[in-house]
Amino acid sequence: MSERAFATVYGPACMYGSLSRIGLLNVLRFLGSIPLGTVEALRFFVEEVGRMIVLLGLSAVWLLRPPFRGREFVRQLDFAGAQSVLLIVLTGTFTGMVFTLQTYNGMHRYGAEAMVGATVALGLTRELGPVLSALMVVARVGSAMTAELGTMRNTQQIDALTSMAVEPVQYLVVPRIFAVTLVLPLLALIFSFTGMVGAYFIASGWLGIDPASFMSGIRNYLGPEDITHGMIKAVVFGLMVSLVACAKGYYVTGGARGIGVATTRSVVLSSVLVLVSDYVMTSLMF
Amino acid sequence: MIVLEDVHKTYGRQKVLDGISFRIREGSVTTVIGTSGSGKSVLLRQMIGLEKPDSGTILIKGENIVNLSSRELNRIRRHIGVLFQEGALFDSLTVKENVAFPVREHLKLTEKQVQEIVDVRLTQVGLREHQDKLPAELSGGMRKRVGLARALALDPAIVFFDEPTTGLDPITRDVIYRLIEKTHAEDSRTYVLVSHDVGGVLRISDEVMMLRDGKIGWSGTPDEIRSTSDEAVRQFFTGSVNGPIRIE
């Protein structure tokens, strides 16, 4: 019976009660139609996000409390930063080179070759530098952090720290998050710079673009706000990547297999978050 | 020194500790025994403060650690040493750095003084000449000895041992028990062990408690174990399949 017919036969007062029942039934039907797997996935998602928020909160608190872990911080700066430079220079150079070839391919059709330098510089500084540096850090640093912390959890090293009255979040997590957040903008800058160097050599040496017009394009169109834009992204990526890596390792369960699963999830989740948040930030700062 | 009163701990639907109560004398060596999965390590984790029980009281040096904040708990932990099952040494640090770790964390000493403490503790466990090695370069028994040196580094009043001889050959096991006996004789600390190594338990313990179905099923001295009529205890110490203890 339709709601209108129901109201005609039984009156508006009855219809109100019936609608509530119909509404409740629909809600129950809807809940019943959700597969158990979806509920489980939702629960897992909420749990994961909750853990990361808790870990971020704890890290913020322990960052400000003494003793400050300078030695550990420097060790992480070295691991995440200094030891990543070669990889960043290599990937940055090749990205700049290939980006120049593709940009030239498009610009050449409209006779706008003079804009290649500016387009490559803007693309690298605002987008490719921070995003690809973050993805490199995910692969090299994030995965290692998850595996290391996971192994420490599994072999009771984290319990040992706690039993020695050393706060594990302060000793293990804070230096890692702080170091990666600080170092990723620098790596993004190096990436963009080496990318532009690679672009310059391809543009002037192979594509025959006048070096002066290539450089003047960069000077005219690349402003400090573009660099700031890229740096803000890199800071956010650094925080996200290190937080995910630490949380996945710190809360690992399930032995050697658990560490493997956590490391894979850490890399996948960090990479997806980098790309999704890149879109969100770009639309906000467009 | 250590008092537990009506301690309960449940994981999901599984009740692991079901009203545990006991008292450990200062300066004694007390061992908690039980089959694998009986909750010995869970009990140890409650006493160290790595986990909080669902209910009950755990008094360490007169303070109920169940209600303490992490900062207050850390104050108590400075009087406690723990030897974990596999040693739990920090992979990235050398033997020397592992033993020096708690000293550097909690005492303001010069490097020379730190080195002196490290030397004393490593000599005590017979590993002074291995101090520059990484944990990966040591055998299982050596890792446990370094773990013991680290547990003793801050001169704690209480030392907890989680399965100190599991996975070791009989000779290395004997070395570990000799070390436990020797260090206890030297400093008269309170030692609490969790173990299922029958021979060692009888050899070094002043008191033995048997954990069964989440409760302390039996307690007594090693001599009382030898003469007890409790079937579960006799079954455990003879290692027989037949008896009241059922292994799933």
XYZ file of C-alpha atoms in Angstrom:
534
model
C 0.000 0.000 0.000
C 1.351 3.422 -0.970
C 1.798 6.098 1.705
C -1.011 8.218 0.157
C -3.433 5.248 0.128
C -2.372 4.370 3.664
C -3.194 7.910 4.809
C -6.580 7.863 3.058
C -7.645 4.633 4.732
C -6.141 5.049 8.217
C -5.801 8.829 8.629
C -2.741 11.074 8.998
C -2.045 10.108 12.612
C -1.671 6.447 11.711
C 0.419 7.370 8.721
C 2.984 9.124 10.921
C 3.557 5.972 12.990
C 3.664 3.827 9.878
C 6.199 6.080 8.192
C 8.494 5.715 11.208
C 8.141 1.968 10.940
C 8.709 2.038 7.183
C 11.753 4.280 7.723
C 13.143 1.963 10.372
C 12.514 -1.066 8.168
C 14.293 0.604 5.282
C 17.268 1.418 7.483
C 17.377 -2.180 8.720
C 17.024 -3.478 5.136
C 19.840 -1.191 4.052
C 22.072 -2.311 6.918
C 21.279 -5.943 6.144
C 22.206 -5.470 2.509
C 25.736 -4.256 3.380
C 28.103 -7.200 2.906
C 30.028 -8.252 5.992
C 33.285 -7.598 4.144
C 32.343 -3.928 3.749
C 31.599 -3.591 7.455
C 34.911 -5.252 8.274
C 36.772 -2.960 5.855
C 35.082 0.090 7.377
C 35.994 -1.034 10.894
C 39.593 -1.622 9.781
C 39.721 1.823 8.163
C 38.380 3.589 11.274
C 40.816 1.645 13.466
C 43.780 2.557 11.249
C 42.883 6.242 11.098
C 42.328 6.255 14.871
C 45.766 4.731 15.517
C 47.459 7.266 13.287
C 45.701 10.182 14.962
C 46.688 8.826 18.380
C 50.294 8.335 17.277
C 50.415 11.836 15.797
C 49.030 13.298 19.035
C 51.520 11.361 21.165
C 54.373 12.422 18.874
C 53.365 16.075 19.167
C 53.335 15.793 22.965
C 56.683 13.949 23.158
C 58.309 16.301 20.665
C 58.033 19.092 23.209
C 59.071 17.106 26.287
C 62.683 16.496 27.282
C 64.907 14.587 26.867
C 65.292 15.647 23.236
C 66.633 12.852 21.081
C 69.195 14.830 19.073
C 71.368 11.834 18.233
C 68.453 9.781 16.934
C 67.172 12.813 15.012
C 70.523 13.301 13.277
C 70.657 9.567 12.499
C 67.247 9.790 10.833
C 68.195 12.994 8.991
C 71.157 11.130 7.589
C 69.120 8.066 6.643
C 66.104 9.859 5.177
C 67.948 12.865 3.789
C 71.641 12.509 3.018
C 71.371 8.884 1.922
C 68.429 9.709 -0.391
C 70.161 12.524 -2.270
C 71.709 10.348 -4.974
C 68.377 8.674 -5.728
C 66.644 12.061 -5.855
C 69.308 13.547 -8.157
C 69.038 10.557 -10.486
C 65.231 10.481 -10.660
C 65.014 14.279 -10.775
C 67.397 14.553 -13.715
C 65.637 11.925 -15.789
C 62.191 13.301 -14.931
C 63.285 16.770 -16.069
C 64.704 15.321 -19.281
C 61.647 13.292 -20.208
C 59.290 16.093 -19.166
C 61.161 18.458 -21.498
C 60.828 16.049 -24.419
C 57.086 15.648 -23.877
C 56.517 19.363 -23.301
C 58.463 20.224 -26.441
C 56.355 17.713 -28.358
C 53.205 19.622 -27.394
C 54.562 23.166 -27.585
C 56.229 22.588 -30.947
C 52.816 22.028 -32.562
C 51.820 25.583 -31.684
C 55.227 27.164 -32.263
C 55.542 27.879 -28.541
C 58.947 26.263 -27.946
C 60.045 29.320 -25.945
C 57.578 28.287 -23.244
C 59.208 24.890 -22.664
C 61.566 26.178 -19.932
C 58.789 27.906 -17.993
C 56.392 24.964 -18.296
C 58.996 22.447 -17.145
C 60.078 24.684 -14.255
C 56.493 25.237 -13.066
C 55.627 21.558 -13.421
C 58.690 20.431 -11.526
C 58.505 22.985 -8.745
C 54.776 22.880 -8.073
C 54.035 19.244 -8.842
C 56.594 16.678 -9.897
C 59.328 17.680 -7.457
C 57.287 17.252 -4.267
C 55.200 14.291 -5.512
C 57.986 12.185 -6.994
C 60.373 12.981 -4.116
C 57.655 11.845 -1.718
C 57.133 8.629 -3.689
C 60.890 7.980 -3.663
C 60.965 8.553 0.096
C 58.004 6.187 0.504
C 59.887 3.483 -1.394
C 63.285 3.963 0.222
C 62.624 5.377 3.679
C 58.991 4.612 4.553
C 59.255 0.915 3.783
C 62.483 0.624 5.797
C 60.941 2.452 8.761
C 57.907 0.168 8.823
C 60.067 -2.942 8.573
C 62.513 -1.723 11.243
C 59.862 -0.690 13.764
C 57.876 -3.842 13.024
C 60.914 -6.006 13.693
C 61.590 -4.086 16.896
C 58.008 -4.729 17.991
C 58.196 -8.431 17.131
C 61.524 -8.992 18.882
C 60.371 -7.158 22.040
C 62.863 -4.310 21.544
C 60.031 -1.802 21.993
C 58.981 -3.606 25.194
C 62.624 -3.457 26.309
C 62.642 0.321 25.823
C 59.451 0.653 27.858
C 60.809 -1.584 30.600
C 63.916 0.640 30.771
C 61.679 3.672 31.405
C 62.340 5.052 27.925
C 59.243 6.308 26.099
C 59.277 4.420 22.748
C 57.210 7.006 20.863
C 59.655 9.718 21.866
C 62.730 7.618 21.127
C 61.612 5.904 17.918
C 58.702 7.742 16.319
C 59.305 11.449 16.993
C 62.812 11.623 15.428
C 61.588 9.751 12.344
C 58.505 11.911 11.764
C 60.381 15.132 12.488
C 63.334 14.223 10.252
C 61.259 13.142 7.240
C 58.942 16.163 7.520
C 61.961 18.444 7.578
C 63.983 16.692 4.918
C 61.342 16.089 2.247
C 61.028 19.772 1.204
C 64.804 19.873 0.771
C 64.735 16.711 -1.317
C 61.895 18.188 -3.404
C 64.025 21.288 -4.024
C 66.973 19.140 -5.094
C 64.655 17.114 -7.326
C 63.275 20.243 -9.008
C 66.716 21.792 -9.414
C 68.343 18.705 -10.927
C 65.231 18.218 -13.070
C 65.699 21.718 -14.466
C 69.379 21.077 -15.075
C 68.464 17.930 -17.027
C 65.778 19.875 -18.883
C 68.258 22.628 -19.788
C 70.709 20.195 -21.342
C 68.019 18.366 -23.328
C 66.404 21.624 -24.462
C 69.605 23.359 -25.506
C 71.693 20.358 -26.553
C 69.164 18.178 -28.347
C 66.012 20.129 -29.116
C 67.851 23.238 -30.254
C 66.006 25.653 -27.972
C 67.922 28.863 -27.368
C 69.419 28.602 -23.836
C 68.740 32.274 -23.164
C 65.046 31.984 -24.019
C 64.825 28.771 -21.951
C 66.264 30.611 -18.936
C 64.283 33.800 -19.446
C 61.084 31.725 -19.577
C 61.954 30.318 -16.147
C 62.878 33.775 -14.782
C 59.689 35.368 -16.087
C 57.170 32.762 -15.053
C 58.573 30.987 -11.982
C 57.823 33.026 -8.857
C 58.536 32.497 -5.164
C 54.897 31.514 -4.621
C 55.417 28.504 -6.913
C 58.332 27.350 -4.779
C 56.290 27.935 -1.601
C 53.432 25.947 -3.132
C 55.757 22.995 -3.718
C 57.338 23.286 -0.266
C 53.966 23.252 1.500
C 53.056 20.084 -0.355
C 56.386 18.484 0.494
C 55.985 19.243 4.214
C 52.497 17.684 4.226
C 53.744 14.659 2.264
C 56.679 14.255 4.654
C 54.380 14.254 7.673
C 51.929 11.809 6.093
C 54.518 9.401 4.738
C 56.469 9.197 7.997
C 53.327 8.929 10.118
C 51.937 6.067 8.033
C 55.324 4.287 7.989
C 55.783 4.611 11.755
C 52.196 3.668 12.624
C 52.256 0.584 10.401
C 55.515 -0.604 11.960
C 54.836 0.444 15.546
C 51.489 -1.358 15.771
C 52.480 -4.428 13.754
C 51.122 -7.838 14.750
C 51.572 -11.322 13.342
C 55.277 -12.169 13.181
C 57.350 -12.090 9.994
C 54.289 -12.264 7.761
C 52.757 -9.378 9.690
C 55.832 -7.239 9.010
C 55.640 -8.073 5.294
C 51.953 -7.176 5.140
C 52.495 -3.979 7.151
C 55.358 -2.868 4.896
C 53.322 -3.444 1.741
C 50.332 -1.601 3.204
C 52.569 1.214 4.364
C 53.960 1.743 0.849
C 50.568 1.450 -0.868
C 48.716 3.660 1.603
C 51.445 6.319 1.640
C 51.594 6.440 -2.169
C 47.815 6.728 -2.495
C 47.682 9.404 0.218
C 50.428 11.403 -1.512
C 48.537 11.430 -4.812
C 45.109 12.106 -3.290
C 46.333 14.870 -0.988
C 48.315 16.323 -3.899
C 45.069 16.809 -5.790
C 43.323 18.268 -2.741
C 46.161 20.716 -2.026
C 46.514 21.689 -5.674
C 42.807 22.482 -5.918
C 42.980 24.503 -2.703
C 46.063 26.472 -3.807
C 45.140 26.700 -7.515
C 58.426 -6.444 47.724
C 56.003 -7.686 45.054
C 52.377 -8.302 45.939
C 49.587 -9.275 43.567
C 45.983 -9.239 44.730
C 43.100 -10.635 42.686
C 44.584 -9.776 39.287
C 42.344 -10.462 36.291
C 43.174 -10.206 32.606
C 41.000 -11.158 29.662
C 41.697 -10.965 25.916
C 38.438 -11.012 23.995
C 36.575 -14.002 25.425
C 39.689 -15.700 26.756
C 40.260 -15.286 30.461
C 44.033 -15.574 30.921
C 44.484 -14.439 34.512
C 41.583 -15.252 36.794
C 42.161 -13.774 40.220
C 45.912 -14.163 40.717
C 47.161 -13.378 44.224
C 50.628 -13.938 45.657
C 53.451 -12.295 47.564
C 57.129 -12.451 46.599
C 59.717 -12.034 49.340
C 62.499 -9.484 48.998
C 65.768 -11.075 47.952
C 64.193 -14.364 46.909
C 64.258 -16.244 43.612
C 60.681 -17.024 42.656
C 59.686 -18.927 39.550
C 56.290 -19.033 37.908
C 55.835 -22.244 35.966
C 53.072 -23.475 33.720
C 52.438 -25.041 30.345
C 52.833 -23.038 27.145
C 49.915 -20.651 26.807
C 49.054 -20.785 30.510
C 49.548 -17.015 30.842
C 53.034 -16.842 32.398
C 54.312 -14.160 30.042
C 51.032 -12.244 30.369
C 51.485 -12.285 34.129
C 55.044 -11.008 33.717
C 53.881 -8.183 31.432
C 51.430 -7.049 34.118
C 54.196 -7.004 36.745
C 56.540 -4.982 34.530
C 53.713 -2.583 33.685
C 53.756 -3.319 29.946
C 50.048 -4.071 30.205
C 47.423 -3.109 32.739
C 45.242 -5.811 34.290
C 41.452 -5.548 33.946
C 41.210 -5.470 37.725
C 43.307 -6.175 40.800
C 46.313 -4.711 42.522
C 50.021 -5.051 41.746
C 52.296 -3.632 44.425
C 55.948 -3.097 43.526
C 58.024 -1.635 46.359
C 54.774 -0.705 48.088
C 53.228 1.184 45.156
C 50.234 -0.013 43.185
C 51.533 0.230 39.632
C 48.078 -0.368 38.129
C 46.965 3.188 38.793
C 50.221 4.977 38.078
C 50.719 7.405 35.215
C 53.413 6.528 32.672
C 55.785 9.038 34.275
C 55.255 7.554 37.763
C 55.551 4.061 36.341
C 58.882 4.980 34.759
C 60.126 6.017 38.218
C 59.366 2.472 39.454
C 60.830 0.898 36.297
C 64.226 2.389 37.083
C 64.433 -0.118 39.944
C 63.530 -3.012 37.652
C 65.589 -4.993 35.175
C 64.080 -7.312 32.591
C 65.671 -10.117 30.613
C 63.371 -10.798 27.669
C 62.940 -14.176 26.014
C 65.306 -13.569 23.092
C 67.347 -10.915 24.858
C 65.586 -8.056 22.986
C 68.926 -6.373 22.262
C 68.872 -3.315 20.017
C 70.056 -4.521 16.595
C 71.729 -1.282 15.588
C 73.815 -0.974 18.776
C 76.918 -2.922 19.759
C 77.035 -5.095 22.873
C 78.734 -2.268 24.760
C 76.168 0.301 23.618
C 73.328 -2.025 24.544
C 74.594 -2.401 28.110
C 75.385 1.304 28.344
C 71.942 2.283 27.030
C 69.997 2.375 30.332
C 72.995 3.926 32.105
C 73.199 6.789 29.595
C 69.441 7.237 29.742
C 69.117 7.542 33.486
C 72.453 8.475 35.044
C 74.476 11.587 34.354
C 77.922 10.023 34.158
C 81.082 10.645 32.189
C 81.886 8.259 29.344
C 84.660 6.791 31.489
C 82.221 5.993 34.285
C 79.745 4.506 31.806
C 82.515 2.324 30.400
C 83.410 1.158 33.920
C 79.822 0.005 34.536
C 79.737 -1.719 31.144
C 83.014 -3.487 31.920
C 81.766 -4.690 35.312
C 78.512 -6.047 33.909
C 80.068 -7.658 30.845
C 82.758 -9.244 33.012
C 80.020 -10.564 35.266
C 78.426 -12.399 32.321
C 81.797 -13.322 30.778
C 81.465 -11.316 27.573
C 83.813 -8.386 28.077
C 85.900 -9.265 25.033
C 82.788 -9.221 22.797
C 81.714 -5.678 23.598
C 82.271 -4.286 20.113
C 80.199 -6.939 18.375
C 76.682 -6.402 17.085
C 73.860 -8.621 18.430
C 73.613 -10.360 15.039
C 77.176 -11.649 15.547
C 76.297 -13.383 18.834
C 74.797 -16.802 19.568
C 71.414 -17.114 21.288
C 73.033 -17.823 24.656
C 75.414 -14.882 24.330
C 72.523 -12.556 23.467
C 70.757 -13.629 26.642
C 73.904 -13.005 28.662
C 74.199 -9.515 27.187
C 70.511 -9.057 27.957
C 71.248 -10.002 31.573
C 74.183 -7.571 31.712
C 71.880 -4.819 30.410
C 69.146 -5.778 32.887
C 71.666 -5.456 35.737
C 73.280 -2.260 34.450
C 71.292 0.129 36.650
C 71.732 -2.116 39.677
C 67.987 -2.830 39.966
C 66.269 -4.143 43.090
C 64.129 -6.563 41.084
C 65.015 -8.532 37.949
C 62.382 -10.281 35.846
C 63.374 -13.143 33.541
C 61.059 -14.226 30.738
C 61.893 -17.820 29.799
C 65.658 -17.270 30.235
C 66.680 -20.672 28.875
C 64.139 -21.321 26.133
C 65.751 -22.431 22.889
C 69.190 -23.046 24.406
C 71.237 -26.243 24.429
C 71.725 -27.955 27.848
C 75.246 -26.600 28.349
C 74.321 -22.991 27.539
C 71.257 -23.442 29.734
C 73.569 -24.444 32.570
C 75.707 -21.353 31.898
C 72.639 -19.121 32.181
C 71.496 -20.767 35.429
C 74.998 -20.451 36.894
C 74.932 -16.766 35.979
C 71.543 -16.281 37.593
C 72.780 -18.040 40.737
C 76.053 -16.081 40.731
C 74.528 -12.640 40.209
C 71.864 -13.353 42.810
C 74.449 -14.480 45.324
C 76.530 -11.364 44.684
C 73.780 -8.781 45.053
C 70.784 -10.498 46.715
C 68.248 -8.873 44.437
C 64.719 -10.162 44.039
C 64.568 -12.421 41.003
C 61.292 -13.389 39.371
C 61.450 -15.983 36.620
C 58.867 -17.281 34.229
C 59.894 -20.650 32.909
C 58.896 -24.181 32.041
C 62.370 -25.596 32.407
C 61.857 -28.134 35.184
C 65.497 -28.884 36.089
C 66.552 -25.264 36.309
C 63.518 -24.276 38.338
C 64.239 -26.846 41.002
C 67.885 -25.834 41.064
C 67.687 -22.083 41.513
C 64.289 -21.229 42.992
C 63.427 -20.436 46.585
C 59.752 -20.620 45.741
C 57.808 -22.018 42.800
C 54.274 -21.122 41.741
C 52.318 -23.054 39.185
C 49.927 -21.194 36.922
C 46.976 -23.274 35.848
C 43.615 -22.222 34.366
C 44.433 -18.605 35.056
C 45.063 -19.150 38.753
C 47.984 -20.042 40.984
C 47.210 -23.736 41.189
C 50.018 -24.632 43.555
C 52.959 -22.987 45.275
C 55.810 -24.219 47.440
C 59.540 -24.736 47.705
C 61.533 -27.054 45.394
C 61.635 -29.620 48.230
C 57.861 -29.466 48.544
C 57.569 -30.048 44.792
C 59.544 -33.281 45.104
C 57.218 -34.581 47.812
C 53.899 -33.121 46.658
C 50.893 -35.301 45.952
C 49.339 -32.666 43.659
C 48.791 -34.567 40.426
C 49.095 -31.534 38.133
C 52.453 -30.569 39.637
C 53.716 -34.141 39.443
C 52.531 -34.416 35.834
C 54.259 -31.143 34.914
C 57.552 -32.113 36.509
C 57.568 -35.630 35.086
C 56.478 -34.345 31.683
C 53.772 -36.966 31.326
C 50.844 -36.746 28.906
C 48.632 -38.548 31.438
C 47.197 -36.411 34.184
C 44.866 -33.524 34.910
C 46.706 -31.085 32.601
C 45.301 -31.376 29.093
C 47.267 -29.965 26.161
C 45.054 -28.811 23.254
